[in-house]
């Protein structure tokens, strides 16, 4: 008996994902993109009365930002830096000779000032700090970006380049916790209406190494990260949304302060857009025309 085709193979066969030869790096069909656009429009509709400041950054941050944020301390295995050729004519000839000979040419590349964005909210914190003390009501942002994480995998829900839509709140602890609680309820309602089975579970970020074990434990114990998990391509359900309470982690790193001079707190809710699109295809079928009318109505109304 033939093995069941994997969701990745089904998505490729249907033309929704285009393989590139590298795990986790795919082209997307117009239909796949439309599902993401419609889903994002729903999210925007849910949050429309909150007055979020909309910002879009390119999928890159400065290398300084990557360093200062502590990303290399916590997640060096996931980080991506951009390298380029920085030599002269002689170096160029040597580069081409190495490529012709099938030798490794990458060691001669120099690291640029640019790194790939690991999470959509990262560019916000230094900007917030530079813009001065927060107003009494705090601030709220709507960001979206392609993000890079070096975690090649045959699981279509674990991509190396994927989009994250986020709402990010900065303010007092109460303001940030209320924001997170509100989005948790909104997300449950939205995902249920889209006909997707889900659970909300305590989670942790993939902190690196032995020191990271403690960080994982403490993040879980304090309930700082919750994930909404949905069955996608594995036996284990996949985290499709994250609800993160950073306390003053980013504010102390960058110097984001409240009017009284104390450190602000921040939190973010992140929608993994490719994962949510994959979940919709998994549960409702590869042909969007055949999706339940309620789901179609909600997305394409
Ligand atoms: P995180 O910052 O890890 O909480 O990620 C925020 C959201 O991005 C997660 O809830 C996922 O939905 C999504 N996400 C994280 N890593 C990946 C990945 N490798 N591929 C696709 N989506 C991802
Ligand atoms: Zn975030």
GROMACS .gro file of C-alpha atoms and ligand atoms in nm:
model
  325
    1UNK     CA    1   0.000   0.000   0.000
    2UNK     CA    2   0.131   0.349  -0.086
    3UNK     CA    3   0.214   0.577   0.203
    4UNK     CA    4  -0.019   0.876   0.246
    5UNK     CA    5   0.126   1.183   0.072
    6UNK     CA    6   0.253   1.436   0.322
    7UNK     CA    7   0.089   1.776   0.351
    8UNK     CA    8   0.403   1.924   0.195
    9UNK     CA    9   0.375   1.696  -0.108
   10UNK     CA   10   0.004   1.770  -0.137
   11UNK     CA   11   0.065   2.144  -0.121
   12UNK     CA   12   0.336   2.114  -0.388
   13UNK     CA   13   0.122   1.891  -0.611
   14UNK     CA   14  -0.166   2.142  -0.583
   15UNK     CA   15   0.074   2.422  -0.682
   16UNK     CA   16   0.024   2.611  -0.355
   17UNK     CA   17   0.391   2.576  -0.259
   18UNK     CA   18   0.682   2.570  -0.502
   19UNK     CA   19   0.992   2.380  -0.389
   20UNK     CA   20   1.331   2.548  -0.431
   21UNK     CA   21   1.564   2.262  -0.337
   22UNK     CA   22   1.619   2.400   0.015
   23UNK     CA   23   1.397   2.277   0.300
   24UNK     CA   24   1.183   2.555   0.440
   25UNK     CA   25   1.222   2.788   0.140
   26UNK     CA   26   0.917   2.787  -0.089
   27UNK     CA   27   0.741   2.990  -0.349
   28UNK     CA   28   0.371   3.058  -0.284
   29UNK     CA   29   0.081   3.042  -0.529
   30UNK     CA   30  -0.163   3.328  -0.584
   31UNK     CA   31  -0.429   3.129  -0.399
   32UNK     CA   32  -0.200   3.070  -0.101
   33UNK     CA   33  -0.120   3.443  -0.091
   34UNK     CA   34  -0.489   3.530  -0.120
   35UNK     CA   35  -0.569   3.311   0.183
   36UNK     CA   36  -0.301   3.495   0.380
   37UNK     CA   37  -0.425   3.836   0.263
   38UNK     CA   38  -0.785   3.749   0.357
   39UNK     CA   39  -0.681   3.612   0.693
   40UNK     CA   40  -0.482   3.927   0.763
   41UNK     CA   41  -0.782   4.139   0.667
   42UNK     CA   42  -0.986   3.949   0.928
   43UNK     CA   43  -0.723   4.015   1.192
   44UNK     CA   44  -0.723   4.384   1.099
   45UNK     CA   45  -1.102   4.390   1.129
   46UNK     CA   46  -1.088   4.232   1.477
   47UNK     CA   47  -0.837   4.492   1.599
   48UNK     CA   48  -0.971   4.791   1.407
   49UNK     CA   49  -1.097   4.994   1.704
   50UNK     CA   50  -0.773   4.971   1.901
   51UNK     CA   51  -0.595   5.249   1.715
   52UNK     CA   52  -0.276   5.053   1.647
   53UNK     CA   53   0.002   5.240   1.469
   54UNK     CA   54   0.072   5.048   1.149
   55UNK     CA   55   0.438   5.003   1.059
   56UNK     CA   56   0.607   4.784   0.801
   57UNK     CA   57   0.980   4.722   0.803
   58UNK     CA   58   1.179   4.532   0.538
   59UNK     CA   59   1.268   4.178   0.647
   60UNK     CA   60   1.605   4.291   0.778
   61UNK     CA   61   1.742   4.464   1.084
   62UNK     CA   62   2.081   4.611   1.157
   63UNK     CA   63   2.349   4.373   1.279
   64UNK     CA   64   2.384   4.601   1.583
   65UNK     CA   65   2.018   4.548   1.663
   66UNK     CA   66   2.064   4.170   1.646
   67UNK     CA   67   2.360   4.191   1.885
   68UNK     CA   68   2.208   4.439   2.131
   69UNK     CA   69   1.877   4.253   2.152
   70UNK     CA   70   2.061   3.953   2.296
   71UNK     CA   71   1.949   3.729   2.009
   72UNK     CA   72   2.298   3.583   1.963
   73UNK     CA   73   2.300   3.490   2.331
   74UNK     CA   74   1.960   3.322   2.332
   75UNK     CA   75   1.908   3.191   1.977
   76UNK     CA   76   2.242   3.182   1.788
   77UNK     CA   77   2.126   2.866   1.606
   78UNK     CA   78   1.839   3.053   1.440
   79UNK     CA   79   2.004   3.383   1.345
   80UNK     CA   80   2.081   3.483   0.989
   81UNK     CA   81   2.336   3.747   0.889
   82UNK     CA   82   2.382   3.886   0.539
   83UNK     CA   83   2.724   3.844   0.380
   84UNK     CA   84   2.857   4.003   0.066
   85UNK     CA   85   3.162   4.023  -0.154
   86UNK     CA   86   3.373   4.315  -0.037
   87UNK     CA   87   3.699   4.267  -0.229
   88UNK     CA   88   3.868   4.419  -0.533
   89UNK     CA   89   3.951   4.288  -0.883
   90UNK     CA   90   4.206   4.035  -0.760
   91UNK     CA   91   3.972   3.894  -0.500
   92UNK     CA   92   3.699   3.875  -0.762
   93UNK     CA   93   3.915   3.663  -0.990
   94UNK     CA   94   3.995   3.434  -0.696
   95UNK     CA   95   3.624   3.410  -0.610
   96UNK     CA   96   3.530   3.309  -0.965
   97UNK     CA   97   3.815   3.058  -0.981
   98UNK     CA   98   3.691   2.895  -0.660
   99UNK     CA   99   3.335   2.877  -0.791
  100UNK     CA  100   3.461   2.727  -1.121
  101UNK     CA  101   3.665   2.468  -0.931
  102UNK     CA  102   3.367   2.378  -0.711
  103UNK     CA  103   3.555   2.497  -0.403
  104UNK     CA  104   3.408   2.671  -0.101
  105UNK     CA  105   3.396   3.044  -0.186
  106UNK     CA  106   3.181   3.154   0.106
  107UNK     CA  107   3.462   3.199   0.359
  108UNK     CA  108   3.581   3.508   0.168
  109UNK     CA  109   3.246   3.684   0.202
  110UNK     CA  110   3.235   3.967   0.454
  111UNK     CA  111   2.955   4.025   0.698
  112UNK     CA  112   2.743   4.332   0.612
  113UNK     CA  113   2.565   4.561   0.859
  114UNK     CA  114   2.242   4.378   0.779
  115UNK     CA  115   2.088   4.075   0.950
  116UNK     CA  116   1.760   3.900   0.874
  117UNK     CA  117   1.462   3.983   1.094
  118UNK     CA  118   1.399   3.699   1.341
  119UNK     CA  119   1.059   3.826   1.466
  120UNK     CA  120   0.843   4.106   1.328
  121UNK     CA  121   0.852   4.309   1.649
  122UNK     CA  122   1.232   4.337   1.675
  123UNK     CA  123   1.273   4.667   1.485
  124UNK     CA  124   1.020   4.837   1.713
  125UNK     CA  125   1.205   4.845   2.043
  126UNK     CA  126   1.502   5.066   1.950
  127UNK     CA  127   1.262   5.293   1.762
  128UNK     CA  128   1.039   5.322   2.069
  129UNK     CA  129   1.336   5.403   2.290
  130UNK     CA  130   1.455   5.669   2.044
  131UNK     CA  131   1.110   5.831   2.039
  132UNK     CA  132   1.119   5.903   2.412
  133UNK     CA  133   0.899   5.836   2.712
  134UNK     CA  134   0.574   5.652   2.648
  135UNK     CA  135   0.246   5.845   2.681
  136UNK     CA  136   0.018   5.745   2.973
  137UNK     CA  137  -0.195   5.524   2.750
  138UNK     CA  138   0.117   5.344   2.623
  139UNK     CA  139   0.156   5.254   2.257
  140UNK     CA  140   0.022   4.983   2.031
  141UNK     CA  141   0.166   4.872   1.696
  142UNK     CA  142   0.059   4.656   1.406
  143UNK     CA  143   0.362   4.507   1.229
  144UNK     CA  144   0.413   4.235   0.973
  145UNK     CA  145   0.731   4.100   0.825
  146UNK     CA  146   0.893   3.806   0.660
  147UNK     CA  147   1.114   3.652   0.930
  148UNK     CA  148   1.415   3.425   0.895
  149UNK     CA  149   1.501   3.137   1.123
  150UNK     CA  150   1.769   2.888   1.039
  151UNK     CA  151   1.569   2.575   1.108
  152UNK     CA  152   1.557   2.379   0.781
  153UNK     CA  153   1.293   2.107   0.803
  154UNK     CA  154   1.079   1.886   0.584
  155UNK     CA  155   0.781   2.000   0.792
  156UNK     CA  156   0.603   2.258   0.573
  157UNK     CA  157   0.498   2.442   0.891
  158UNK     CA  158   0.863   2.495   0.985
  159UNK     CA  159   0.993   2.732   0.722
  160UNK     CA  160   1.316   2.928   0.708
  161UNK     CA  161   1.139   3.235   0.569
  162UNK     CA  162   0.781   3.297   0.678
  163UNK     CA  163   0.557   3.588   0.772
  164UNK     CA  164   0.457   3.698   1.115
  165UNK     CA  165   0.178   3.948   1.175
  166UNK     CA  166   0.199   4.100   1.518
  167UNK     CA  167   0.029   4.342   1.750
  168UNK     CA  168   0.279   4.481   1.997
  169UNK     CA  169   0.190   4.667   2.315
  170UNK     CA  170   0.416   4.884   2.527
  171UNK     CA  171   0.300   5.039   2.853
  172UNK     CA  172   0.241   4.950   3.216
  173UNK     CA  173   0.229   4.584   3.328
  174UNK     CA  174  -0.152   4.610   3.357
  175UNK     CA  175  -0.189   4.754   3.008
  176UNK     CA  176   0.027   4.481   2.854
  177UNK     CA  177  -0.143   4.197   3.042
  178UNK     CA  178  -0.489   4.325   2.950
  179UNK     CA  179  -0.380   4.344   2.585
  180UNK     CA  180  -0.258   3.986   2.590
  181UNK     CA  181  -0.572   3.856   2.763
  182UNK     CA  182  -0.794   4.040   2.514
  183UNK     CA  183  -0.612   3.899   2.210
  184UNK     CA  184  -0.623   3.551   2.356
  185UNK     CA  185  -1.003   3.567   2.366
  186UNK     CA  186  -1.026   3.730   2.024
  187UNK     CA  187  -0.799   3.467   1.872
  188UNK     CA  188  -0.999   3.179   2.019
  189UNK     CA  189  -1.316   3.324   1.868
  190UNK     CA  190  -1.157   3.389   1.530
  191UNK     CA  191  -0.990   3.049   1.493
  192UNK     CA  192  -1.306   2.868   1.606
  193UNK     CA  193  -1.508   3.060   1.344
  194UNK     CA  194  -1.257   2.948   1.083
  195UNK     CA  195  -1.341   2.588   1.172
  196UNK     CA  196  -0.997   2.500   1.306
  197UNK     CA  197  -0.947   2.282   1.614
  198UNK     CA  198  -0.711   2.441   1.864
  199UNK     CA  199  -0.570   2.436   2.211
  200UNK     CA  200  -0.390   2.705   2.411
  201UNK     CA  201  -0.083   2.580   2.596
  202UNK     CA  202   0.205   2.723   2.800
  203UNK     CA  203   0.521   2.734   2.590
  204UNK     CA  204   0.881   2.850   2.579
  205UNK     CA  205   1.117   2.991   2.322
  206UNK     CA  206   1.397   2.762   2.194
  207UNK     CA  207   1.672   2.915   2.413
  208UNK     CA  208   2.010   2.772   2.314
  209UNK     CA  209   2.226   2.532   2.508
  210UNK     CA  210   2.261   2.440   2.871
  211UNK     CA  211   2.203   2.795   3.000
  212UNK     CA  212   1.892   2.803   2.783
  213UNK     CA  213   1.734   2.520   2.981
  214UNK     CA  214   1.684   2.749   3.279
  215UNK     CA  215   1.542   3.023   3.059
  216UNK     CA  216   1.290   2.779   2.910
  217UNK     CA  217   1.182   2.660   3.253
  218UNK     CA  218   1.147   3.006   3.398
  219UNK     CA  219   0.953   3.134   3.094
  220UNK     CA  220   0.708   2.846   3.133
  221UNK     CA  221   0.678   2.876   3.511
  222UNK     CA  222   0.596   3.244   3.487
  223UNK     CA  223   0.345   3.186   3.205
  224UNK     CA  224   0.523   3.441   2.987
  225UNK     CA  225   0.455   3.259   2.659
  226UNK     CA  226   0.131   3.097   2.550
  227UNK     CA  227   0.078   2.933   2.215
  228UNK     CA  228  -0.235   2.847   2.024
  229UNK     CA  229  -0.162   2.508   1.870
  230UNK     CA  230  -0.348   2.356   1.575
  231UNK     CA  231  -0.289   2.017   1.411
  232UNK     CA  232  -0.112   2.092   1.081
  233UNK     CA  233   0.138   1.845   0.935
  234UNK     CA  234   0.256   1.645   1.237
  235UNK     CA  235   0.119   1.415   1.503
  236UNK     CA  236   0.193   1.698   1.747
  237UNK     CA  237  -0.012   2.014   1.691
  238UNK     CA  238   0.182   2.318   1.567
  239UNK     CA  239   0.205   2.661   1.731
  240UNK     CA  240   0.021   2.896   1.497
  241UNK     CA  241  -0.015   3.196   1.728
  242UNK     CA  242   0.199   3.316   2.017
  243UNK     CA  243   0.106   3.542   2.306
  244UNK     CA  244   0.423   3.678   2.461
  245UNK     CA  245   0.467   3.885   2.775
  246UNK     CA  246   0.825   4.017   2.778
  247UNK     CA  247   0.790   4.199   3.111
  248UNK     CA  248   1.069   4.463   3.096
  249UNK     CA  249   1.311   4.248   2.892
  250UNK     CA  250   1.310   4.459   2.574
  251UNK     CA  251   1.241   4.784   2.758
  252UNK     CA  252   1.550   4.740   2.978
  253UNK     CA  253   1.763   4.631   2.682
  254UNK     CA  254   1.672   4.942   2.486
  255UNK     CA  255   1.566   5.191   2.754
  256UNK     CA  256   1.191   5.224   2.695
  257UNK     CA  257   1.041   5.419   2.985
  258UNK     CA  258   0.706   5.527   3.125
  259UNK     CA  259   0.637   5.891   3.212
  260UNK     CA  260   0.740   5.831   3.576
  261UNK     CA  261   1.084   5.714   3.460
  262UNK     CA  262   1.028   5.346   3.537
  263UNK     CA  263   1.085   5.079   3.274
  264UNK     CA  264   0.795   4.997   3.046
  265UNK     CA  265   0.665   4.647   2.993
  266UNK     CA  266   0.600   4.502   2.647
  267UNK     CA  267   0.413   4.211   2.497
  268UNK     CA  268   0.319   4.088   2.155
  269UNK     CA  269   0.071   3.859   1.987
  270UNK     CA  270   0.213   3.691   1.677
  271UNK     CA  271   0.015   3.522   1.401
  272UNK     CA  272   0.221   3.272   1.202
  273UNK     CA  273   0.062   3.345   0.863
  274UNK     CA  274   0.198   3.048   0.666
  275UNK     CA  275   0.109   2.810   0.949
  276UNK     CA  276  -0.245   2.944   0.963
  277UNK     CA  277  -0.283   2.914   0.584
  278UNK     CA  278  -0.147   2.557   0.598
  279UNK     CA  279  -0.391   2.474   0.879
  280UNK     CA  280  -0.680   2.599   0.665
  281UNK     CA  281  -0.568   2.386   0.368
  282UNK     CA  282  -0.513   2.086   0.595
  283UNK     CA  283  -0.857   2.101   0.756
  284UNK     CA  284  -1.071   2.232   0.471
  285UNK     CA  285  -0.898   2.080   0.168
  286UNK     CA  286  -0.658   2.179  -0.106
  287UNK     CA  287  -0.928   2.346  -0.315
  288UNK     CA  288  -1.048   2.668  -0.156
  289UNK     CA  289  -1.370   2.651  -0.363
  290UNK     CA  290  -1.464   2.345  -0.157
  291UNK     CA  291  -1.408   2.507   0.183
  292UNK     CA  292  -1.715   2.524   0.412
  293UNK     CA  293  -1.941   2.813   0.314
  294UNK     CA  294  -1.911   2.972   0.659
  295UNK     CA  295  -1.534   2.980   0.630
  296UNK     CA  296  -1.548   3.108   0.271
  297UNK     CA  297  -1.797   3.374   0.374
  298UNK     CA  298  -1.575   3.490   0.655
  299UNK     CA  299  -1.263   3.507   0.438
  300UNK     CA  300  -1.406   3.621   0.106
  301UNK     CA  301  -1.741   3.762   0.232
  302LIG     P1  302   0.761   3.292   1.803
  302LIG     O1  303   0.833   3.421   1.805
  302LIG     O2  304   0.853   3.173   1.798
  302LIG     O3  305   0.656   3.280   1.908
  302LIG     O4  306   0.686   3.288   1.662
  302LIG     C1  307   0.566   3.358   1.637
  302LIG     C2  308   0.482   3.277   1.543
  302LIG     O5  309   0.552   3.262   1.419
  302LIG     C3  310   0.460   3.134   1.591
  302LIG     O6  311   0.345   3.125   1.672
  302LIG     C4  312   0.441   3.059   1.463
  302LIG     O7  313   0.307   3.063   1.424
  302LIG     C5  314   0.526   3.135   1.364
  302LIG     N1  315   0.653   3.064   1.339
  302LIG     C6  316   0.760   3.052   1.421
  302LIG     N2  317   0.859   2.981   1.364
  302LIG     C7  318   0.813   2.947   1.239
  302LIG     C8  319   0.868   2.873   1.131
  302LIG     N3  320   0.990   2.820   1.137
  302LIG     N4  321   0.793   2.857   1.019
  302LIG     C9  322   0.669   2.910   1.011
  302LIG     N5  323   0.612   2.980   1.112
  302LIG    C10  324   0.683   2.999   1.225
  303LIG    ZN1  325   0.697   3.983   1.895
   0.00000   0.00000   0.00000
